[in-house]
Each structure stands twice: as structure tokens, then as C-alpha cells.
Amino acid sequence: MKKVYLDYGATTPVDKDVLNEILPFFHERFGNASSIHSYGKEAFDAVENAREKVSDIINCKANEIVFTSGGTESDNLAIKGVAYINKDKRKTKGNHIITSAIEHPAVLETCRHLEKQGFNVKYLPVDKYGIVNTKDLEDAISANTFLVTIMYANNEIGTVEPIEELGKITKEHNVLFHTDAVQAITKISIDVIKLNIDLLSVSAHKIYGPKGTGALYVKNGIKLEPTAHGGGHEKGLRSSTLNTPGIVGIGKACEIGKKRMKKDTFYMKILRDKLIKNVLEIEESYLNGHPEKRLANNAHFRFTAVEGESLNLMLDDKGIAAATGSACSSKKLQTSHVLLAIGVNPKEAHGSIRFTLGKYTSKEEIEYVSDALPEIVKRLRKMSPLWNR
Ligand SMILES: Cc1ncc(COP(=O)(O)O)c(C=O)c1O
């Protein structure tokens, strides 16, 4: 059976060039980057080389990159790190955090955890496309606010937030600005200096690197409380022996991602728009998210009277891999908090599906999906009591 992978938003295959770069670090070059002998020095040099490459793609200094185990840990370290440091200074700077209603659970659940510890969190609403209103942010900031955390681009509907404007506002109010750029990195050119970003999370496995590795940009001068204590690795922010293969992998993935960004996003956009055009020809089908301000690889739809899980399973029967929500919540069958936040009613939210393209997606694959989908939707509607046209 033909197999078509359109779930690059969940994870990507490791690029062969990334893989070749990583492999020697499992056996021949296995040293501990903290050891002072030649084995350690070799690993240390590889880690520092990767740090340069990660810093290069967001225009920060290499010593502003902290390696982590992924996007989730980066988000936790950024938010809890700032919050816990701030806790001691609560008398001077308050206890207020601002985020958005459509963040990834790595941010939302961290904020909810902090609420239980006495922090005050404001969840900004979004418009029907998933965009945060800059005026809402401006209004929400108070003398007690110490952190704003708003994602660069949404993992479900692909909407890209007005990060430059948000960064301007946080700077004017002297509030720290963290952004989860896990889905945006390598698809959008990011300059943390120009955008006034203080903390930024990335993950390797969304950009053709290995799973289990991420990075957090921490602007020099910002103090964080570590989330893991131990040997003092990564400037004391993230103790644990460095995952040299993973770090080498995220470095190479960023290097390739930066080099290919223009070409890959241009290519994916053409295919994405072709898919959107084809799918929207299906009766009562709608695009979720913003028509233009969206990730180059994201096409997210909803269909009246169609159950998303059944749609996903029937696509899978045809060898097509898509997603009904974010990868981490799609097995829970919960209504997507993102779709609810953009005003989609729960019934319709369940009729949604996400296709995320990648650099290996072909025109033929998009045609295959475009041909298969109308028939599947028709079959599901035939079985649905909600479809009486
Ligand atoms: C926007 C966003 N943030 C954070 C994460 C978590 O990243 P990781 O899987 O590396 O922990 C994801 C993964 O789906 C994501 O899409």
C-alpha cells in the first residue's frame, strides 16, 4: 500500500545528513563532554560546535543556548525558571504571568502548575484565526507582571502570532518575553534581538533532528532557577551528562534548516496551497487558522458532520498519516482547546483534521490525499445522523 506521511508537525524523520553526523558519537566518539581527557575534549568541541549552529539560526550568542531534552523541558525551564527566581523577589516584581489560551500543553500545564503555587496567570483570548490581540496584551500587563509567554506559531492550526509587536510591548513594559518556537523554527526566519525575545524554546525532532533533544535560548543577564539540580552542567541550569549525539543532531538540523529555509518553505507553501484548494472543494469544509498568517506546512480543516477520529482512521487505511489534534492529546479524544478558543463549536471541533507537510512531501502525495479525501468524507457523512442533505 502507498504510504503518505503528512504529520510532520508531530515529528519528522531524521535527515540522513543529520544521522551521519550523529552516528560516530554513539561508539567511536563516546566521551563525556565534561571529562578533561581527549575523549571528553572531542565531545566538548562537538557540543560547542552545535551550540554555535543553534545560536546562528536565531541570531544569539552561543553562550545563550542551553541544551535540554526537548521542547517540553525548554518551556518548563523558561517559565518555572523565571517564576521561581522571581518568587524570592515577589515583593518587588509581583507574581503575574501572561500567556495565551492556545499554547501547547508544555506551556499551559506549566502555568496551571504555577497557579497552584500562588502565581497569577492570565490566559489571553485569541480571535477566530487564533491570533492574540496586541491591545489585549497591553491591557493585561500590570506592575505585577514579570513574564509573558506566547507561542511563535500554533502547533494545531499553524497560526503565526504577531511576535514582533508582542516583543515591543513587553520591552516597553520591562517584562520578560518567552516564546515557544518549536513549530516555527526553520520555517520562519527568527532574530531574537530584533524581536526583543528573552527566552525561546526549540525541539530537534520537529526539524529533522533526533527525538529527546531541545534547546532554550536564555538572553545573557537573565537569571533562572534550575529545574534539575546536580553536577552543574549548562551553566548550572540543566544538570545531567550532555546528550552529545542529540546535541550534535540539533546543531546539524539547525544548520541545514537555516540553509534550506527559503527553498523548503517556498516548496511546502505551494503544495500546502494546492491541498487547501483541493480540500475546500468538498462541500461544507473549512480551513481552521489564518489563511495567510500560517505555517508554510500546515493545513487544518473541519468538515460538517464528520468525526475526526474516524476520518483519521480511514485515511490511515489508505496509508495516509494525519492528526486530529496535537500529537500529545490526539489519543485522549478531548476537544481541542485551540479549536474551542477560536470559537469552533465542540461538535465541529471533533470533525477536524491536521495535515502537516515536510520537505520530503511530494506533489504526487498531495494528489493522492486530494483524491482520497472527498470519498472518505462522503462515506462518513452517509453514516452520520447529522448529515441530512
Ligand atoms: C508548540 C510545541 N511546543 C512544545 C512541544 C513539545 O516538544 P517536545 O516533544 O520536544 O517535548 C511541541 C510538540 O508537539 C510543540 O508542538
Short mmCIF file of C-alpha atoms and ligand atoms in Angstrom, two decimals:
data_model
loop_
_atom_site.label_atom_id
_atom_site.label_comp_id
_atom_site.label_asym_id
_atom_site.label_seq_id
_atom_site.Cartn_x
_atom_site.Cartn_y
_atom_site.Cartn_z
CA MET A 1 0.00 0.00 0.00
CA LYS A 2 1.11 3.53 -0.72
CA LYS A 3 2.20 5.37 2.41
CA VAL A 4 1.92 9.13 2.75
CA TYR A 5 3.22 10.87 5.84
CA LEU A 6 1.53 14.20 6.47
CA ASP A 7 2.16 14.53 10.20
CA TYR A 8 5.44 16.45 10.20
CA GLY A 9 4.01 18.67 12.94
CA ALA A 10 4.07 15.63 15.26
CA THR A 11 7.58 14.59 14.34
CA THR A 12 9.94 14.38 11.38
CA PRO A 13 12.30 11.69 10.12
CA VAL A 14 15.94 12.39 10.95
CA ASP A 15 17.65 13.92 7.92
CA LYS A 16 20.31 11.49 6.57
CA ASP A 17 22.98 14.19 6.83
CA VAL A 18 21.99 14.73 10.48
CA LEU A 19 22.09 10.98 11.08
CA ASN A 20 25.58 10.64 9.58
CA GLU A 21 26.83 13.44 11.77
CA ILE A 22 25.35 11.88 14.92
CA LEU A 23 26.35 8.23 14.48
CA PRO A 24 30.06 8.45 15.44
CA PHE A 25 29.08 9.94 18.79
CA PHE A 26 27.43 6.72 19.93
CA HIS A 27 30.51 4.50 19.67
CA GLU A 28 33.84 5.88 18.45
CA ARG A 29 33.45 9.38 19.88
CA PHE A 30 31.51 8.48 23.00
CA GLY A 31 33.32 10.68 25.54
CA ASN A 32 31.67 12.66 28.31
CA ALA A 33 31.82 16.34 27.36
CA SER A 34 32.74 17.20 30.97
CA SER A 35 35.82 14.93 31.08
CA ILE A 36 39.22 16.57 30.73
CA HIS A 37 40.90 13.83 28.66
CA SER A 38 40.95 13.72 24.86
CA TYR A 39 37.68 11.75 24.64
CA GLY A 40 35.94 14.39 26.70
CA LYS A 41 37.53 17.22 24.76
CA GLU A 42 36.31 15.71 21.48
CA ALA A 43 32.73 15.56 22.79
CA PHE A 44 33.01 19.04 24.30
CA ASP A 45 34.15 20.50 20.97
CA ALA A 46 31.25 18.81 19.17
CA VAL A 47 28.78 20.23 21.71
CA GLU A 48 30.20 23.74 21.40
CA ASN A 49 30.13 23.48 17.64
CA ALA A 50 26.43 22.54 17.83
CA ARG A 51 25.80 25.43 20.22
CA GLU A 52 27.19 27.81 17.57
CA LYS A 53 24.87 26.35 14.95
CA VAL A 54 21.75 26.61 17.12
CA SER A 55 22.61 30.19 18.10
CA ASP A 56 23.21 31.07 14.46
CA ILE A 57 19.67 30.29 13.35
CA ILE A 58 18.10 32.69 15.89
CA ASN A 59 20.91 35.28 15.93
CA CYS A 60 22.03 34.99 19.54
CA LYS A 61 25.38 34.25 21.14
CA ALA A 62 26.44 30.64 21.54
CA ASN A 63 26.68 31.03 25.32
CA GLU A 64 22.99 31.94 25.40
CA ILE A 65 21.94 28.40 24.35
CA VAL A 66 21.09 25.77 26.99
CA PHE A 67 20.61 22.22 25.74
CA THR A 68 17.61 20.31 27.11
CA SER A 69 15.69 17.10 26.45
CA GLY A 70 13.14 18.77 24.15
CA GLY A 71 10.56 21.48 23.69
CA THR A 72 8.64 20.49 26.83
CA GLU A 73 11.68 20.81 29.08
CA SER A 74 12.71 24.09 27.43
CA ASP A 75 9.25 25.55 28.11
CA ASN A 76 9.30 24.29 31.71
CA LEU A 77 12.78 25.63 32.37
CA ALA A 78 11.96 29.03 30.89
CA ILE A 79 8.67 29.55 32.70
CA LYS A 80 9.35 27.88 36.05
CA GLY A 81 12.92 29.13 35.96
CA VAL A 82 11.83 32.76 35.76
CA ALA A 83 8.89 32.23 38.13
CA TYR A 84 10.91 30.55 40.89
CA ILE A 85 13.71 33.11 40.73
CA ASN A 86 11.05 35.76 40.88
CA LYS A 87 9.31 34.17 43.83
CA ASP A 88 12.01 35.40 46.17
CA LYS A 89 11.66 38.88 44.76
CA ARG A 90 7.90 38.84 44.74
CA LYS A 91 7.75 41.95 46.81
CA THR A 92 9.47 43.92 44.07
CA LYS A 93 8.04 42.45 40.89
CA GLY A 94 4.75 40.71 41.63
CA ASN A 95 3.53 37.27 40.64
CA HIS A 96 1.70 37.76 37.36
CA ILE A 97 2.29 35.72 34.18
CA ILE A 98 0.53 36.29 30.85
CA THR A 99 0.09 33.58 28.26
CA SER A 100 -2.45 32.71 25.56
CA ALA A 101 -5.35 30.27 25.56
CA ILE A 102 -3.90 28.28 22.65
CA GLU A 103 -0.46 27.37 23.96
CA HIS A 104 0.93 23.86 23.77
CA PRO A 105 0.30 21.84 26.97
CA ALA A 106 4.02 22.20 27.79
CA VAL A 107 3.26 25.87 28.47
CA LEU A 108 -0.36 25.65 29.62
CA GLU A 109 0.21 22.88 32.16
CA THR A 110 3.33 24.61 33.48
CA CYS A 111 1.27 27.76 34.01
CA ARG A 112 -1.50 25.78 35.71
CA HIS A 113 1.08 24.19 37.98
CA LEU A 114 2.37 27.64 38.92
CA GLU A 115 -1.18 28.83 39.62
CA LYS A 116 -1.44 26.10 42.25
CA GLN A 117 1.65 27.59 43.85
CA GLY A 118 0.15 31.03 44.14
CA PHE A 119 1.12 32.62 40.84
CA ASN A 120 -1.49 34.53 38.96
CA VAL A 121 -1.87 33.61 35.28
CA LYS A 122 -3.82 35.48 32.63
CA TYR A 123 -4.78 33.39 29.58
CA LEU A 124 -5.30 35.84 26.72
CA PRO A 125 -8.10 35.00 24.30
CA VAL A 126 -7.46 34.80 20.55
CA ASP A 127 -9.54 35.82 17.54
CA LYS A 128 -11.26 33.40 15.15
CA TYR A 129 -7.92 32.76 13.42
CA GLY A 130 -6.01 32.13 16.64
CA ILE A 131 -4.25 35.48 16.78
CA VAL A 132 -3.53 37.23 20.07
CA ASN A 133 -4.64 40.86 20.11
CA THR A 134 -1.70 43.13 20.98
CA LYS A 135 -4.05 45.56 22.71
CA ASP A 136 -5.22 42.71 24.98
CA LEU A 137 -1.62 42.12 25.98
CA GLU A 138 -1.03 45.80 26.60
CA ASP A 139 -4.16 45.95 28.80
CA ALA A 140 -3.27 42.79 30.71
CA ILE A 141 0.21 43.90 31.74
CA SER A 142 0.30 45.29 35.25
CA ALA A 143 3.01 46.29 37.69
CA ASN A 144 2.87 42.70 38.93
CA THR A 145 3.60 41.09 35.56
CA PHE A 146 7.08 39.57 35.23
CA LEU A 147 6.67 37.18 32.28
CA VAL A 148 4.77 36.94 29.00
CA THR A 149 4.88 33.56 27.27
CA ILE A 150 3.19 33.39 23.86
CA MET A 151 3.96 30.82 21.20
CA TYR A 152 5.52 31.81 17.87
CA ALA A 153 3.26 29.56 15.82
CA ASN A 154 0.49 27.24 16.88
CA ASN A 155 1.09 23.52 16.58
CA GLU A 156 -2.51 22.64 15.70
CA ILE A 157 -3.85 25.30 13.35
CA GLY A 158 -0.50 26.76 12.26
CA THR A 159 -1.35 30.38 13.05
CA VAL A 160 1.68 32.65 13.41
CA GLU A 161 1.47 35.20 16.22
CA PRO A 162 2.50 38.88 15.87
CA ILE A 163 5.73 38.24 17.76
CA GLU A 164 7.45 41.48 16.74
CA GLU A 165 4.60 43.63 18.14
CA LEU A 166 4.31 41.49 21.26
CA GLY A 167 8.07 41.81 21.83
CA LYS A 168 7.85 45.58 21.51
CA ILE A 169 5.14 45.74 24.16
CA THR A 170 6.97 43.51 26.64
CA LYS A 171 10.15 45.55 26.16
CA GLU A 172 8.31 48.84 26.74
CA HIS A 173 6.91 47.44 29.98
CA ASN A 174 10.16 45.82 31.07
CA VAL A 175 8.59 42.37 31.22
CA LEU A 176 10.40 39.20 30.12
CA PHE A 177 9.19 37.61 26.88
CA HIS A 178 9.36 33.86 26.27
CA THR A 179 8.16 32.25 23.05
CA ASP A 180 7.71 28.59 22.21
CA ALA A 181 9.19 28.41 18.69
CA VAL A 182 9.09 24.62 18.42
CA GLN A 183 6.90 24.71 15.30
CA ALA A 184 8.25 27.97 13.88
CA ILE A 185 11.98 27.35 13.85
CA THR A 186 13.36 26.61 10.34
CA LYS A 187 10.04 27.70 8.83
CA ILE A 188 10.23 31.35 9.84
CA SER A 189 13.37 33.46 9.98
CA ILE A 190 13.85 34.38 13.66
CA ASP A 191 16.09 37.12 15.03
CA VAL A 192 15.78 37.22 18.83
CA ILE A 193 17.49 40.60 19.07
CA LYS A 194 15.27 42.32 16.53
CA LEU A 195 12.17 40.72 18.03
CA ASN A 196 13.05 41.52 21.68
CA ILE A 197 12.76 37.88 22.68
CA ASP A 198 14.34 36.98 26.03
CA LEU A 199 13.71 33.23 26.08
CA LEU A 200 12.91 30.88 23.19
CA SER A 201 12.23 27.13 23.09
CA VAL A 202 13.11 24.74 20.27
CA SER A 203 12.98 20.98 19.77
CA ALA A 204 15.13 18.83 17.46
CA HIS A 205 12.60 16.24 16.38
CA LYS A 206 10.35 18.76 14.60
CA ILE A 207 13.22 19.87 12.36
CA TYR A 208 14.66 16.56 11.12
CA GLY A 209 16.80 16.06 14.21
CA PRO A 210 16.60 13.31 16.84
CA LYS A 211 13.89 12.94 19.49
CA GLY A 212 14.78 13.82 23.05
CA THR A 213 16.84 16.93 22.40
CA GLY A 214 15.90 20.58 22.61
CA ALA A 215 17.37 23.94 23.37
CA LEU A 216 16.43 27.06 25.26
CA TYR A 217 17.74 30.47 24.37
CA VAL A 218 18.29 32.48 27.55
CA LYS A 219 19.35 36.07 26.91
CA ASN A 220 22.54 36.92 28.77
CA GLY A 221 21.77 38.53 32.10
CA ILE A 222 18.51 36.66 32.70
CA LYS A 223 18.58 34.52 35.79
CA LEU A 224 16.67 31.25 36.01
CA GLU A 225 16.12 28.84 38.85
CA PRO A 226 17.25 25.42 37.54
CA THR A 227 14.56 22.76 37.27
CA ALA A 228 17.10 19.93 37.77
CA HIS A 229 19.92 20.14 40.28
CA GLY A 230 23.11 18.14 40.09
CA GLY A 231 26.54 18.40 38.55
CA GLY A 232 26.04 21.94 37.32
CA HIS A 233 26.06 21.34 33.57
CA GLU A 234 24.82 24.02 31.19
CA LYS A 235 25.80 26.90 33.46
CA GLY A 236 24.05 25.14 36.34
CA LEU A 237 20.68 25.45 34.61
CA ARG A 238 20.32 21.87 33.49
CA SER A 239 22.40 19.27 35.25
CA SER A 240 22.89 15.90 33.56
CA THR A 241 25.62 14.47 31.34
CA LEU A 242 25.27 16.09 27.96
CA ASN A 243 23.50 14.07 25.28
CA THR A 244 26.27 14.54 22.73
CA PRO A 245 24.62 12.68 19.81
CA GLY A 246 21.35 14.56 20.30
CA ILE A 247 23.10 17.89 20.65
CA VAL A 248 25.21 17.26 17.55
CA GLY A 249 21.92 16.37 15.85
CA ILE A 250 20.07 19.55 16.79
CA GLY A 251 23.10 21.58 15.71
CA LYS A 252 23.22 19.95 12.29
CA ALA A 253 19.42 20.18 11.94
CA CYS A 254 19.58 23.93 12.59
CA GLU A 255 22.45 24.36 10.16
CA ILE A 256 20.58 22.54 7.39
CA GLY A 257 17.29 24.20 8.37
CA LYS A 258 18.77 27.66 8.07
CA LYS A 259 20.40 26.91 4.73
CA ARG A 260 17.25 25.39 3.24
CA MET A 261 14.64 27.60 4.90
CA LYS A 262 13.73 29.72 1.87
CA LYS A 263 13.68 26.84 -0.55
CA ASP A 264 11.77 24.44 1.72
CA THR A 265 9.13 26.92 2.86
CA PHE A 266 8.55 28.10 -0.70
CA TYR A 267 8.13 24.49 -1.83
CA MET A 268 5.88 23.46 1.06
CA LYS A 269 3.67 26.52 0.63
CA ILE A 270 2.94 25.60 -2.99
CA LEU A 271 1.95 22.07 -2.02
CA ARG A 272 0.03 23.24 1.06
CA ASP A 273 -1.99 25.72 -1.00
CA LYS A 274 -2.72 23.05 -3.58
CA LEU A 275 -4.01 20.78 -0.82
CA ILE A 276 -6.10 23.59 0.71
CA LYS A 277 -7.61 24.44 -2.65
CA ASN A 278 -8.47 20.81 -3.38
CA VAL A 279 -9.92 20.07 0.06
CA LEU A 280 -12.04 23.22 0.19
CA GLU A 281 -13.83 21.99 -2.92
CA ILE A 282 -15.51 19.43 -0.65
CA GLU A 283 -18.96 20.63 0.39
CA GLU A 284 -19.07 22.22 3.87
CA SER A 285 -15.36 22.02 4.51
CA TYR A 286 -13.50 24.83 6.23
CA LEU A 287 -9.92 25.87 6.86
CA ASN A 288 -9.02 26.37 10.52
CA GLY A 289 -6.47 29.06 11.31
CA HIS A 290 -5.43 32.14 9.38
CA PRO A 291 -5.48 31.95 5.57
CA GLU A 292 -2.11 33.72 5.22
CA LYS A 293 -0.51 34.08 8.64
CA ARG A 294 0.07 30.36 8.95
CA LEU A 295 2.99 27.98 8.90
CA ALA A 296 4.15 27.02 5.41
CA ASN A 297 3.48 23.35 6.10
CA ASN A 298 0.13 23.46 7.94
CA ALA A 299 -3.32 22.74 6.51
CA HIS A 300 -6.02 22.21 9.14
CA PHE A 301 -9.63 21.52 8.15
CA ARG A 302 -13.00 20.81 9.62
CA PHE A 303 -15.90 19.08 7.90
CA THR A 304 -19.54 19.34 8.91
CA ALA A 305 -20.98 16.05 10.22
CA VAL A 306 -17.68 14.18 10.07
CA GLU A 307 -15.97 12.66 13.08
CA GLY A 308 -12.26 13.49 13.00
CA GLU A 309 -11.07 10.25 14.61
CA SER A 310 -12.97 8.14 12.07
CA LEU A 311 -11.63 10.31 9.29
CA ASN A 312 -8.11 9.82 10.59
CA LEU A 313 -8.56 6.04 10.80
CA MET A 314 -9.99 5.85 7.28
CA LEU A 315 -7.11 7.93 5.97
CA ASP A 316 -4.76 5.55 7.75
CA ASP A 317 -6.44 2.65 5.95
CA LYS A 318 -5.32 4.33 2.75
CA GLY A 319 -1.80 4.75 4.12
CA ILE A 320 -2.21 8.44 4.89
CA ALA A 321 -0.89 9.69 8.24
CA ALA A 322 -2.56 12.86 9.54
CA ALA A 323 -3.54 14.13 13.01
CA THR A 324 -6.74 15.07 14.76
CA GLY A 325 -5.15 17.31 17.38
CA SER A 326 -1.70 17.93 18.69
CA ALA A 327 0.15 14.61 18.80
CA CYS A 328 0.22 14.51 22.57
CA SER A 329 -3.52 14.94 23.06
CA SER A 330 -4.89 13.16 19.99
CA LYS A 331 -5.16 9.84 21.84
CA LYS A 332 -7.15 11.42 24.66
CA LEU A 333 -10.14 12.26 22.46
CA GLN A 334 -10.51 15.61 24.18
CA THR A 335 -11.95 18.53 22.31
CA SER A 336 -9.04 20.66 21.17
CA HIS A 337 -8.60 23.68 23.44
CA VAL A 338 -7.24 25.53 20.41
CA LEU A 339 -10.34 24.99 18.31
CA LEU A 340 -12.59 25.93 21.21
CA ALA A 341 -10.54 29.10 21.74
CA ILE A 342 -11.03 30.18 18.11
CA GLY A 343 -14.78 29.72 18.52
CA VAL A 344 -15.35 26.41 16.77
CA ASN A 345 -18.22 24.60 18.48
CA PRO A 346 -17.34 21.24 20.14
CA LYS A 347 -19.24 19.19 17.58
CA GLU A 348 -17.39 20.78 14.66
CA ALA A 349 -14.10 20.68 16.51
CA HIS A 350 -14.39 16.89 16.51
CA GLY A 351 -14.65 16.97 12.72
CA SER A 352 -11.19 18.46 12.31
CA ILE A 353 -8.01 17.10 10.86
CA ARG A 354 -4.46 18.42 10.55
CA PHE A 355 -2.14 17.77 7.64
CA THR A 356 1.43 18.93 8.16
CA LEU A 357 3.78 18.72 5.21
CA GLY A 358 7.54 18.39 5.18
CA LYS A 359 10.50 18.80 2.88
CA TYR A 360 10.08 15.21 1.68
CA THR A 361 6.40 15.64 0.74
CA SER A 362 5.80 15.23 -2.99
CA LYS A 363 3.25 16.61 -5.41
CA GLU A 364 2.04 13.06 -6.06
CA GLU A 365 1.38 12.55 -2.35
CA ILE A 366 -0.73 15.71 -2.21
CA GLU A 367 -2.67 14.49 -5.25
CA TYR A 368 -3.17 11.09 -3.63
CA VAL A 369 -4.62 12.68 -0.48
CA SER A 370 -6.72 15.13 -2.50
CA ASP A 371 -8.21 12.20 -4.42
CA ALA A 372 -8.85 10.04 -1.35
CA LEU A 373 -10.39 12.62 0.96
CA PRO A 374 -13.67 13.51 -0.82
CA GLU A 375 -14.67 9.84 -1.00
CA ILE A 376 -13.88 9.25 2.68
CA VAL A 377 -15.82 12.33 3.77
CA LYS A 378 -18.75 11.20 1.65
CA ARG A 379 -18.74 7.73 3.22
CA LEU A 380 -18.58 9.11 6.75
CA ARG A 381 -21.39 11.55 6.08
CA LYS A 382 -23.55 8.75 4.74
CA MET A 383 -23.24 7.06 8.14
CA SER A 384 -23.79 10.26 10.10
CA PRO A 385 -27.20 11.16 11.57
CA LEU A 386 -26.02 14.78 11.48
CA TRP A 387 -25.80 14.83 7.69
CA ASN A 388 -29.23 15.13 6.14
CA ARG A 389 -28.54 16.97 2.89
C1 LIG B 1 4.47 24.10 20.03
C2 LIG B 1 5.08 22.93 20.73
N1 LIG B 1 5.69 23.12 21.90
C3 LIG B 1 6.26 22.12 22.58
C4 LIG B 1 6.24 20.84 22.09
C5 LIG B 1 6.90 19.75 22.88
O1 LIG B 1 8.14 19.40 22.30
P1 LIG B 1 8.84 18.03 22.67
O2 LIG B 1 8.07 16.94 22.03
O3 LIG B 1 10.23 18.15 22.10
O4 LIG B 1 8.87 17.95 24.15
C6 LIG B 1 5.60 20.58 20.88
C7 LIG B 1 5.48 19.20 20.37
O5 LIG B 1 4.45 18.78 19.84
C8 LIG B 1 5.02 21.66 20.17
O6 LIG B 1 4.40 21.47 19.01
#
